[in-house]
Coordinates of C-alpha atoms in Angstrom, one line a residue:
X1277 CA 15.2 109.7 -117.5
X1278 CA 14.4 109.3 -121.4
X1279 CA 16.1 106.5 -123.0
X1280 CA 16.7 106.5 -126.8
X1281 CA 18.1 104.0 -129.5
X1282 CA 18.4 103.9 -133.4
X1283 CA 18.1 101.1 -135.6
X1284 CA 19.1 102.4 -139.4
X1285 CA 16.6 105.3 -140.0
X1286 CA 14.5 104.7 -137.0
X1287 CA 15.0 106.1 -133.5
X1288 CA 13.0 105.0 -130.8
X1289 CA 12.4 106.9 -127.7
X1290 CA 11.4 105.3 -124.3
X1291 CA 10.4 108.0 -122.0
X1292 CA 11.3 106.2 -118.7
X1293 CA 12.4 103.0 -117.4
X1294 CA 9.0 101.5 -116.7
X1295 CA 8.7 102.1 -120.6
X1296 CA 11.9 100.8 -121.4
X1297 CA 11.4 97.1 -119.4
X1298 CA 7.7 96.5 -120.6
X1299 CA 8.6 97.8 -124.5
X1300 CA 11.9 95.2 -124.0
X1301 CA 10.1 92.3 -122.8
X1302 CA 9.2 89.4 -125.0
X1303 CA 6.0 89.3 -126.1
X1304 CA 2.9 88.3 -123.7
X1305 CA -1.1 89.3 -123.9
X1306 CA -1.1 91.1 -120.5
X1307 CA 1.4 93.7 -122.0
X1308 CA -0.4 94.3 -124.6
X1309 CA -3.9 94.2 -122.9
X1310 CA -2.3 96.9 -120.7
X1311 CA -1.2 98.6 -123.7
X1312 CA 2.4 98.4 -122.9
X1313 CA 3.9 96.0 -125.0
X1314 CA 6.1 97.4 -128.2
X1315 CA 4.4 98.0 -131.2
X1316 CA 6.7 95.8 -132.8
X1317 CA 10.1 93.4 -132.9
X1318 CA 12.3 96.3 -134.1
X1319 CA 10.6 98.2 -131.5
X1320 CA 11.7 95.4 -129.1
X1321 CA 14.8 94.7 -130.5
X1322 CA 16.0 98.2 -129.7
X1323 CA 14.5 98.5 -125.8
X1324 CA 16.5 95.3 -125.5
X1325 CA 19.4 96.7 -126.9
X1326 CA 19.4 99.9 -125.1
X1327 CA 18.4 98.1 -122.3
X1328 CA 21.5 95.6 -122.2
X1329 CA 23.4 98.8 -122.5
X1330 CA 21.9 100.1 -118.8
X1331 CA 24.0 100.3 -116.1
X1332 CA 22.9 97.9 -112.8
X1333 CA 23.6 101.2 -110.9
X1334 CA 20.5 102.8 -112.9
X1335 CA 17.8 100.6 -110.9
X1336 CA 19.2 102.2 -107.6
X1337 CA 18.7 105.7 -109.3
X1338 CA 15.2 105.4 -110.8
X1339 CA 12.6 103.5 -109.4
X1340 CA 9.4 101.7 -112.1
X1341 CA 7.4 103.0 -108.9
X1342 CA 7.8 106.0 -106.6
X1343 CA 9.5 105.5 -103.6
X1344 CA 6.8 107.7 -101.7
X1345 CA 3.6 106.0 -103.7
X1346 CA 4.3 102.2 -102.5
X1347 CA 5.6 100.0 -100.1
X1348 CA 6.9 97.7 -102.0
X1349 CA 9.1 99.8 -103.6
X1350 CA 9.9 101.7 -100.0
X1351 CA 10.8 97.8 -98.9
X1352 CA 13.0 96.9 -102.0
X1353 CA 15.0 100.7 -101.6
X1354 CA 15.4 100.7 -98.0
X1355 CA 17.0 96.6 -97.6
X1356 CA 19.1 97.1 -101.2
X1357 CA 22.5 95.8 -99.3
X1358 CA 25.1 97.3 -101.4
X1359 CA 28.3 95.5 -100.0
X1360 CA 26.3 92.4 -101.1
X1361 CA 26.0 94.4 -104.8
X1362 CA 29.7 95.6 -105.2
X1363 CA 31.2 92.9 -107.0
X1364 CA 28.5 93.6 -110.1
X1365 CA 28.1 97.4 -109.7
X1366 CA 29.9 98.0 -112.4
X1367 CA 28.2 96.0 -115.0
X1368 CA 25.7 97.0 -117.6
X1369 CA 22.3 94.9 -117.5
X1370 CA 24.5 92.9 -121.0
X1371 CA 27.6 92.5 -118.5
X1372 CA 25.4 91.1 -116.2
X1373 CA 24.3 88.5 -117.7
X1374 CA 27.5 87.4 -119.4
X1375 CA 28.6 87.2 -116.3
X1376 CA 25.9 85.2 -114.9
X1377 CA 26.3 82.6 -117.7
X1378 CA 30.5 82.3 -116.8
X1379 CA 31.7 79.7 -114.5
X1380 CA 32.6 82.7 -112.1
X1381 CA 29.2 83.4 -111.1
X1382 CA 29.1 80.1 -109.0
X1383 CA 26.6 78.5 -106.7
X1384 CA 28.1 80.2 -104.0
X1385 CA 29.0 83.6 -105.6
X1386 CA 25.2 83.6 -106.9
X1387 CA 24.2 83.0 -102.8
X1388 CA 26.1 86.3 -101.3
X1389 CA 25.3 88.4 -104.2
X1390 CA 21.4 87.7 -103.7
X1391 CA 20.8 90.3 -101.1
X1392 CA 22.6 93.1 -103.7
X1393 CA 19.8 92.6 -105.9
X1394 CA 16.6 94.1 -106.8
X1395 CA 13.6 92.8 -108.5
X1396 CA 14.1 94.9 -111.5
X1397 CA 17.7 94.3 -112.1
X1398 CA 17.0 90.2 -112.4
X1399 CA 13.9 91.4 -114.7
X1400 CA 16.0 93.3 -116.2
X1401 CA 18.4 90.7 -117.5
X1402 CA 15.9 88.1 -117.6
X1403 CA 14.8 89.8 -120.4
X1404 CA 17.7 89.4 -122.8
X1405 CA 18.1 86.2 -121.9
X1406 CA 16.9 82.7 -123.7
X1407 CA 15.3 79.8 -122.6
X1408 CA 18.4 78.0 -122.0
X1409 CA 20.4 80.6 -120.4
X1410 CA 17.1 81.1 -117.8
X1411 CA 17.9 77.8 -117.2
X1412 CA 21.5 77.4 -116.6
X1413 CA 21.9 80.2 -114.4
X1414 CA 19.0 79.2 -112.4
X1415 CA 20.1 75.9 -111.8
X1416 CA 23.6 76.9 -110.5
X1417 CA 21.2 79.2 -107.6
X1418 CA 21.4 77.0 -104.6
X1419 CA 18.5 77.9 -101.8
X1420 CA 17.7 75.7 -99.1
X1421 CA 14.9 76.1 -96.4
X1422 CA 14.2 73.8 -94.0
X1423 CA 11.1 73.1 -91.2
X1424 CA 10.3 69.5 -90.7
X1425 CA 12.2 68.3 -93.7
X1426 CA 14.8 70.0 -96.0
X1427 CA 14.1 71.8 -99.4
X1428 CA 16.3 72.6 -102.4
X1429 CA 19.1 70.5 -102.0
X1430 CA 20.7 69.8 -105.1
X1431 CA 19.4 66.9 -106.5
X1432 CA 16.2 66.9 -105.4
X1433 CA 12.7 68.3 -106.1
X1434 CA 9.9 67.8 -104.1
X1435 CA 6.2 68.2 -104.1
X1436 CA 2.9 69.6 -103.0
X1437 CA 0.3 67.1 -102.1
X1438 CA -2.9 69.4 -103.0
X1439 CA -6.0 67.5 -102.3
X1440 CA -8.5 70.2 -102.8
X1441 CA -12.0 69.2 -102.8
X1442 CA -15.4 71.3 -103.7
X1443 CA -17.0 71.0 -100.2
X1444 CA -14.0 70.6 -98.2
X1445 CA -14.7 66.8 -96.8
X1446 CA -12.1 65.4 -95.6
X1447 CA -12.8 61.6 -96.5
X1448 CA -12.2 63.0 -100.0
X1449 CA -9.5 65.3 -98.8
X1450 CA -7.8 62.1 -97.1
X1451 CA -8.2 59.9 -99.8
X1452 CA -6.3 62.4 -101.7
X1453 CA -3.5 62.9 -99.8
X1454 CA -3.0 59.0 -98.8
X1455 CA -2.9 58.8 -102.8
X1456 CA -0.3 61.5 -103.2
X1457 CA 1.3 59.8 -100.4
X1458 CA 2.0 56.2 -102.4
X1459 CA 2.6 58.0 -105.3
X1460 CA 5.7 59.5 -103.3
X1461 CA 4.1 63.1 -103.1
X1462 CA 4.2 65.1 -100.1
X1463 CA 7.6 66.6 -99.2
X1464 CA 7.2 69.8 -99.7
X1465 CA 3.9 70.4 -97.8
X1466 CA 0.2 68.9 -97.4
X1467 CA -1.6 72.3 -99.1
X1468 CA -5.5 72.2 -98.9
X1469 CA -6.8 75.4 -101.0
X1470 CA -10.0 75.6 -98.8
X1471 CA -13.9 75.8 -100.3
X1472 CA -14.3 78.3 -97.8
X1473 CA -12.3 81.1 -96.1
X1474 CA -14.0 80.7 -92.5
X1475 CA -11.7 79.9 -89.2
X1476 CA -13.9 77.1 -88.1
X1477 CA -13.4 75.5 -91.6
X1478 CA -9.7 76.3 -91.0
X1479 CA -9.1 75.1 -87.8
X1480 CA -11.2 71.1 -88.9
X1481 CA -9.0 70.7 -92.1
X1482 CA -5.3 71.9 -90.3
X1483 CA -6.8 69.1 -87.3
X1484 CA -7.1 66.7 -89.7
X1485 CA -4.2 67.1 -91.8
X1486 CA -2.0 67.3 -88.5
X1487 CA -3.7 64.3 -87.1
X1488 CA -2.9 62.1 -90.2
X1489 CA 1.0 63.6 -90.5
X1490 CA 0.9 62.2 -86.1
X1491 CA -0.1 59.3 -87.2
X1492 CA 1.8 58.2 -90.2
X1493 CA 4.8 60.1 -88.4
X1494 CA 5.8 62.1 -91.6
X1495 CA 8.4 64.1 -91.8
X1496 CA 6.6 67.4 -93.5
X1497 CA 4.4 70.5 -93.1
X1498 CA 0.9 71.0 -93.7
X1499 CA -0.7 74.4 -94.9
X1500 CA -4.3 75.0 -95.1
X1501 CA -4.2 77.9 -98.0
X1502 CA -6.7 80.1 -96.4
X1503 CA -6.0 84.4 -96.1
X1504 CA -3.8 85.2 -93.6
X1505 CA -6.3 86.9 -91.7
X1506 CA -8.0 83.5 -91.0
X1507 CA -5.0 81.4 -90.0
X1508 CA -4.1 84.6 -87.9
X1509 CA -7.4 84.0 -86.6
X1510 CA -6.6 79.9 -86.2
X1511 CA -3.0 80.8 -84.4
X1512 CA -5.1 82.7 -81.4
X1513 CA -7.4 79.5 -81.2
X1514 CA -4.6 77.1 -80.6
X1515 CA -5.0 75.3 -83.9
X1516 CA -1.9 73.5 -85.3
X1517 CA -0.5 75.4 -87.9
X1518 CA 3.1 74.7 -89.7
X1519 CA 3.1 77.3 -92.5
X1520 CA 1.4 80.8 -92.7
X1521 CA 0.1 81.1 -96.2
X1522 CA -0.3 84.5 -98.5
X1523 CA -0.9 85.5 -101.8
X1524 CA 1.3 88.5 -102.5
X1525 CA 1.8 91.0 -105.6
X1526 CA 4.7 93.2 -106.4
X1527 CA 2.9 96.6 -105.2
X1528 CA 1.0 97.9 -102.5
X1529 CA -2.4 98.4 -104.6
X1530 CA -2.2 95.0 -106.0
X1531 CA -1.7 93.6 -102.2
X1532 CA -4.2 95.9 -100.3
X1533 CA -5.9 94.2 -103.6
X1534 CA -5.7 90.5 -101.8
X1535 CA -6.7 92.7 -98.4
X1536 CA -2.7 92.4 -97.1
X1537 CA 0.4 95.0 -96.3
X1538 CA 3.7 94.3 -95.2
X1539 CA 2.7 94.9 -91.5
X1540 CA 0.4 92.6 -91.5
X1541 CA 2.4 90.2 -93.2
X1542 CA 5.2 90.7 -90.7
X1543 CA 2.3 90.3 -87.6
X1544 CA 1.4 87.3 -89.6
X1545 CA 5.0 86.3 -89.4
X1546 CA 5.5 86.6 -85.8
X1547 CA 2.5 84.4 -85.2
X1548 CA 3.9 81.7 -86.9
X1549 CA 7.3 81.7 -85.7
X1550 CA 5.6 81.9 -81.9
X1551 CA 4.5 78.5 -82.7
X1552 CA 7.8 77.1 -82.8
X1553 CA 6.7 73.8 -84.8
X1554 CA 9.6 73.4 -87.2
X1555 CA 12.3 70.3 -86.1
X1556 CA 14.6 71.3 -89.1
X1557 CA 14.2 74.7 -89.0
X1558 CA 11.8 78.0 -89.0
X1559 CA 11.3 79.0 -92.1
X1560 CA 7.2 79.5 -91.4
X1561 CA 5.7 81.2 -94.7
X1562 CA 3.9 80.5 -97.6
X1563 CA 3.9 82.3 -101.0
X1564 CA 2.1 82.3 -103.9
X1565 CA 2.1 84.5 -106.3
X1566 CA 1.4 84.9 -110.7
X1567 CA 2.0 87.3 -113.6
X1568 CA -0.7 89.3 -114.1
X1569 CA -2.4 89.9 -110.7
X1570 CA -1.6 93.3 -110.6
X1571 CA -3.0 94.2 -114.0
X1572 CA -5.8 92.3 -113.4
X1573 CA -6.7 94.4 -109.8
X1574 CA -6.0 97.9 -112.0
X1575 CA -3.0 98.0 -109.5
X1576 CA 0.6 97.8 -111.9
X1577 CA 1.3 101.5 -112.0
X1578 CA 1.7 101.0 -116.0
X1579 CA 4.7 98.3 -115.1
X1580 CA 5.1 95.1 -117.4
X1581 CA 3.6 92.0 -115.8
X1582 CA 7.1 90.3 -115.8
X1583 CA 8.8 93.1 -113.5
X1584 CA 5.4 93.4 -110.8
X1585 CA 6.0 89.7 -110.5
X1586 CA 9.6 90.1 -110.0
X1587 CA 8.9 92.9 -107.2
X1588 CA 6.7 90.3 -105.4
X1589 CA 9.5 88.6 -104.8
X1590 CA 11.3 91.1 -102.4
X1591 CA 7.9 91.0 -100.4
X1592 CA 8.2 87.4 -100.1
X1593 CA 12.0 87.6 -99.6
X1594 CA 11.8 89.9 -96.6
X1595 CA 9.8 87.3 -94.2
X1596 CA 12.4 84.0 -95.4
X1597 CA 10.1 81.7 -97.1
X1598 CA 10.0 77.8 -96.7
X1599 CA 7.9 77.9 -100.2
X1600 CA 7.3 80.4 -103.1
X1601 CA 5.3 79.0 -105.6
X1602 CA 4.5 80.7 -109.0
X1603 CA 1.3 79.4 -110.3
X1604 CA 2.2 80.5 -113.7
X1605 CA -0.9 79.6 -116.2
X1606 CA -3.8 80.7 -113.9
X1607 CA -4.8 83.4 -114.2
X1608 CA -5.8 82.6 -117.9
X1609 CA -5.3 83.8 -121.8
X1610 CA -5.6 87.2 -121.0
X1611 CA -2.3 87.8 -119.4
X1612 CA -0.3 84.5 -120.7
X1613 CA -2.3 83.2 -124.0
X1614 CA -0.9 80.5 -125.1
X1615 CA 1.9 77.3 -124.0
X1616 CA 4.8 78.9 -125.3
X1617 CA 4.1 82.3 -123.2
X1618 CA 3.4 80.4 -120.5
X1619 CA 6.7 78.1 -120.8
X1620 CA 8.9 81.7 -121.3
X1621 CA 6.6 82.9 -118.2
X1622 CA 7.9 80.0 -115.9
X1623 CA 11.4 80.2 -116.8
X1624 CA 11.5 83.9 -116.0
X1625 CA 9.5 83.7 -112.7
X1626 CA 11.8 80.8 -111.5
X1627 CA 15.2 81.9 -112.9
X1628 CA 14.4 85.7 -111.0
X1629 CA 13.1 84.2 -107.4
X1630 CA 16.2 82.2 -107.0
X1631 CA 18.8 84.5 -108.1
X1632 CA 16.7 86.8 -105.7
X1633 CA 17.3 83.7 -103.1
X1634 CA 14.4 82.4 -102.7
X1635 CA 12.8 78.7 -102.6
X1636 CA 11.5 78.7 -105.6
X1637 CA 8.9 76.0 -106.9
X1638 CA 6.2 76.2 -109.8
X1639 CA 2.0 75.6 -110.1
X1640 CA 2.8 74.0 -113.9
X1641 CA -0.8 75.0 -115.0
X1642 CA -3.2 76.6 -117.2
X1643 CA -7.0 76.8 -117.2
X1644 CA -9.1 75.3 -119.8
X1645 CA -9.7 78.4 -122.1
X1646 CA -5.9 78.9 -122.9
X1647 CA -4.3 78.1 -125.8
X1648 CA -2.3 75.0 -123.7
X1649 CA -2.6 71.6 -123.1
X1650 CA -1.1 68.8 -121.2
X1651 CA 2.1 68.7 -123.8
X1652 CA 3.2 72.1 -123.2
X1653 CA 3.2 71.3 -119.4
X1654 CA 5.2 68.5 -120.0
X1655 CA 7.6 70.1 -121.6
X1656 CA 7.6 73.6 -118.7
X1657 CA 7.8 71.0 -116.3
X1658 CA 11.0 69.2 -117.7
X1659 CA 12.5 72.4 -118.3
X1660 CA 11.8 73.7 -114.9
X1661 CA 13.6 69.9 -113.7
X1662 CA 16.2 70.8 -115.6
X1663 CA 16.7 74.2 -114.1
X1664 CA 17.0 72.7 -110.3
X1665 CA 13.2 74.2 -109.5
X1666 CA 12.5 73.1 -105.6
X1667 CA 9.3 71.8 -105.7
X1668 CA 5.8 71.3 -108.0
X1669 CA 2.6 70.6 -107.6
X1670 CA 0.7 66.9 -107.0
X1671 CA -2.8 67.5 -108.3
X1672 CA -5.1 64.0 -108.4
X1673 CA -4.9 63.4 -112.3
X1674 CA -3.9 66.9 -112.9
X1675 CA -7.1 67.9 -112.6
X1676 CA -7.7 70.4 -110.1
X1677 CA -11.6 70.0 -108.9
X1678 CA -12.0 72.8 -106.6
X1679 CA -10.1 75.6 -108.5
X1680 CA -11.1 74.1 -112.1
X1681 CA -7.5 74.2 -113.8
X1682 CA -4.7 71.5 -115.1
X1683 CA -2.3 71.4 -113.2
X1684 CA 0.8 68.9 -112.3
X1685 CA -0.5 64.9 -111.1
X1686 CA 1.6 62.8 -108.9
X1687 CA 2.3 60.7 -111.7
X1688 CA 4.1 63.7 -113.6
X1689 CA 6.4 64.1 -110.3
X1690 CA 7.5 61.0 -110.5
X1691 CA 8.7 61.2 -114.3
X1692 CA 11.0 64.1 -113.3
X1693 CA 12.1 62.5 -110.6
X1694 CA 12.9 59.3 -112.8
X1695 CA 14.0 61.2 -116.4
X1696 CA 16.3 64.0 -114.4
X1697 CA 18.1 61.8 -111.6
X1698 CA 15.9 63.5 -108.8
X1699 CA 15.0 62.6 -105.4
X1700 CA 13.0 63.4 -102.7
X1701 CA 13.5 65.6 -100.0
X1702 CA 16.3 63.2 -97.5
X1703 CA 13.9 62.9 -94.6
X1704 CA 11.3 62.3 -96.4
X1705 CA 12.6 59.8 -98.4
X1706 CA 13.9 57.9 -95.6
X1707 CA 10.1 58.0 -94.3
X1708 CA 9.0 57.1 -97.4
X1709 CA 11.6 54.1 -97.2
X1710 CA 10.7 52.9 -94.0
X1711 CA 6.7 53.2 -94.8
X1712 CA 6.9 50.7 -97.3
X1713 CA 6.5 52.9 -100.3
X1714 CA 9.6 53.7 -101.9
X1715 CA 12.9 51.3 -102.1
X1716 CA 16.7 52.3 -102.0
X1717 CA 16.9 52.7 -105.5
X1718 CA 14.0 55.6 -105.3
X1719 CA 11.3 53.7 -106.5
X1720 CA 7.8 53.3 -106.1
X1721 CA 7.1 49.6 -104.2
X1722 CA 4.5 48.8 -107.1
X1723 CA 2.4 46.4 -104.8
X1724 CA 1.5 49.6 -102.1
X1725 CA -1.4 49.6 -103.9
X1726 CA -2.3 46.2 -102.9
X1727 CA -1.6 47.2 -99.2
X1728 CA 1.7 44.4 -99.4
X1729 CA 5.0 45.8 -97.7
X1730 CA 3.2 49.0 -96.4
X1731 CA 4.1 50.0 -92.0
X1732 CA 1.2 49.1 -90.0
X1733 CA 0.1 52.5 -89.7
X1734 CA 0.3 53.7 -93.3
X1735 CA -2.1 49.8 -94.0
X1736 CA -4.2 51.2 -91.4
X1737 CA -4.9 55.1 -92.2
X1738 CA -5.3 53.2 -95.8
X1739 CA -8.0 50.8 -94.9
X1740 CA -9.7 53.7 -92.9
X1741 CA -10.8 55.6 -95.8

């Protein structure tokens, strides 16, 4: 369907919807690396305005990808629940989000409609909306998931001890975590990005990372960030694994791109619910995902970077997530440039996974060639507090040394924590409590790192490394 707006003398013509939602979205390099961006603001200006005046009903009419070419698009089609939709079918894209920013569309309203949703129709309004309204709606989105502890209560926001290391040892690795650990870090899972994809590499780091969470008894999930293939691989062998970890795009070229498809996601699924290692719960998966992974695999189908990313989120949706993260700065300059597209990036990514109800968190990063520093993370990072984001990411002094990016350090966690009013997830914190590190008040015990008031265990896993 052709799309068409005029602004004084000047009529613009969009050819299709994939047109209209890439000419429409704010500016970003990927776009325009991929040729897609508009030409100019007036140009933008009026594939917002004609896109405001879409009805929702349009995205269940005309799909950005052929329903016979993808999955993806076969997966967000065939589970669109429409009783869950009704109470918005009416609206235009504009309607929408006037009605997302009124105190109608509460936490609970915002819950049951999630399912009546696709990935384009939150990309859709996510792109005539400001910072501030990305941030007000998302924070009303309540999404809990739960497996040893309990993520996205109000209130809280947890983190991702990530203790990567170069060559994989695990006296560094430990020394790492232990040091997340004091710092408070750790809630939302022990993650190790491995140096190497191999199952016996695998299978040592989940032994060690289960065998220190035994012995501290700490009430969280660890993930070793290897393809699924591998920890597949690891299930068979009988090594302990909490969370099944994937990075996924929004189509089926840019996922046969990372060597996965929904079936085997969904054999990858079963394996890790067979386990049955959650106490809290069974939510088993792990999610990563970033704008600009499809453009960058020749895989987007001539779709804006904003909606692919948005469409990754009904892949991750369909197998119930404990974690989604979006590492939003990664993938470098070429597809977000500079701080302030990487702050609008963030916003969006989080504000469209959890009104699509999922657990969203963030990867607060960028890699050294941006235009970005530490400031503009700072600032993402209290915006995405603000905004009621479930979890981040505890890097040791930010400064990723596997992966070679900035990212979040535990020290940053704890200023959110302190600046917003934020807590811990509430079995963690209680184990956190009883360990020595942390008081009643939520603080860090300042002398931990003099070994005084620490459990025995924690002093002796300490004095170990």
């Amino acid at each position: 369907m052709e799309y068409r707006c005029s602004l004084g003398s000047i009529t613009y013509n969009f050819p299709d919807l994939k047109t209209l939602m890439a000419k429409a979205t704010p500016f970003r390099s990927g776009d325009a690396l991929a040729e897609l961006a508009a030409q100019s603001a007036e140009e933008r200006v009026a594939a917002q305005m004609t896109l405001a005046d879409l009805p929702l009903t349009a995205f269940l009419s005309e799909s950005v990808i052929p329903y016979e070419d993808d999955e993806v698009t076969r997966l967000i089609v065939d589970t669109h629940d429409a009783i869950a939709f009704a109470p918005v079918k009416s609206m235009t894209v504009g309607g929408f989000r006037e009605w997302l920013l009124s105190d109608y569309a509460t936490s609970e309203r915002l819950t049951a409609l999630a399912p009546g949703l696709t990935p384009e129709m939150v990309a859709a309004v996510s792109k005539i909306m400001r910072l501030q309204d990305l941030i007000v709606v998302a924070a009303k989105c309540s999404v809990i998931t739960k497996f040893r502890d309990t993520i996205g209560l109000k209130g809280t926001l947890s983190t991702r001890i990530q203790p990567n290391h170069p060559v994989d040892d695990p006296r560094g690795i430990a020394a790492s975590l232990l040091d997340g650990l004091l710092m408070g870090g750790g809630d939302a899972v022990l993650g190790i990005n491995p140096a190497t994809d191999s199952p016996e590499s695998c299978i040592t780091l989940l032994k060690m990372l289960d065998e220190l969470r035994e012995r501290l008894a700490i009430p969280t999930q660890i993930c070793i960030l290897a393809h699924v293939t591998t920890t597949i691989q690891a299930i068979d062998r009988g090594a302990p694994v909490d969370l099944v970890f994937q990075s996924v795009g929004g189509t089926e070229a840019v996922n046969r791109s990372f060597g996965v498809s929904l079936s085997l996601l969904e054999e990858a699924h079963s394996a890790g619910l067979s386990l049955n290692r959650g106490t809290m719960g069974n939510n088993v998966m792990y999610f990563e995902t970033g704008q600009g992974s499809a453009l960058s695999a020749n895989a987007h189908h001539g779709v804006d970077q904003q909606t692919i990313e948005a469409r990754a989120y009904a892949v991750a949706r369909r197998f119930s997530p404990l974690l989604v993260n979006t590492v939003v700065g990664f993938i470098g300059p070429e597809y977000l440039f500079d701080g302030k597209q990487i702050t609008r990036a963030g916003l969006e990514d989080h504000f469209c996974g959890k009104l699509l109800g999922l657990p969203m968190g963030c990867d607060v990063c960028y890699t050294n060639h941006a235009e970005a520093d530490q400031d503009d993370m700072d600032a993402l990072l209290t915006l995405l507090g603000v905004a009621g984001c479930s979890f981040i990411m505890g890097v040791p002094g930010a400064d990723d040394i596997m992966l070679n990016y900035q990212s979040t350090s535990f020290h940053d966690a704890l200023y959110v924590r302190q600046a917003l009013g934020k807590r811990p997830a509430p079995e963690f914190e209680a184990w956190l409590q009883n360990a020595g590190v942390m008081d009643e008040q939520g603080r860090i015990v300042s002398d931990t790192q003099e070994l005084k008031g620490l459990s025995e265990p924690f002093r002796r896993a300490l004095t170990a490394i």
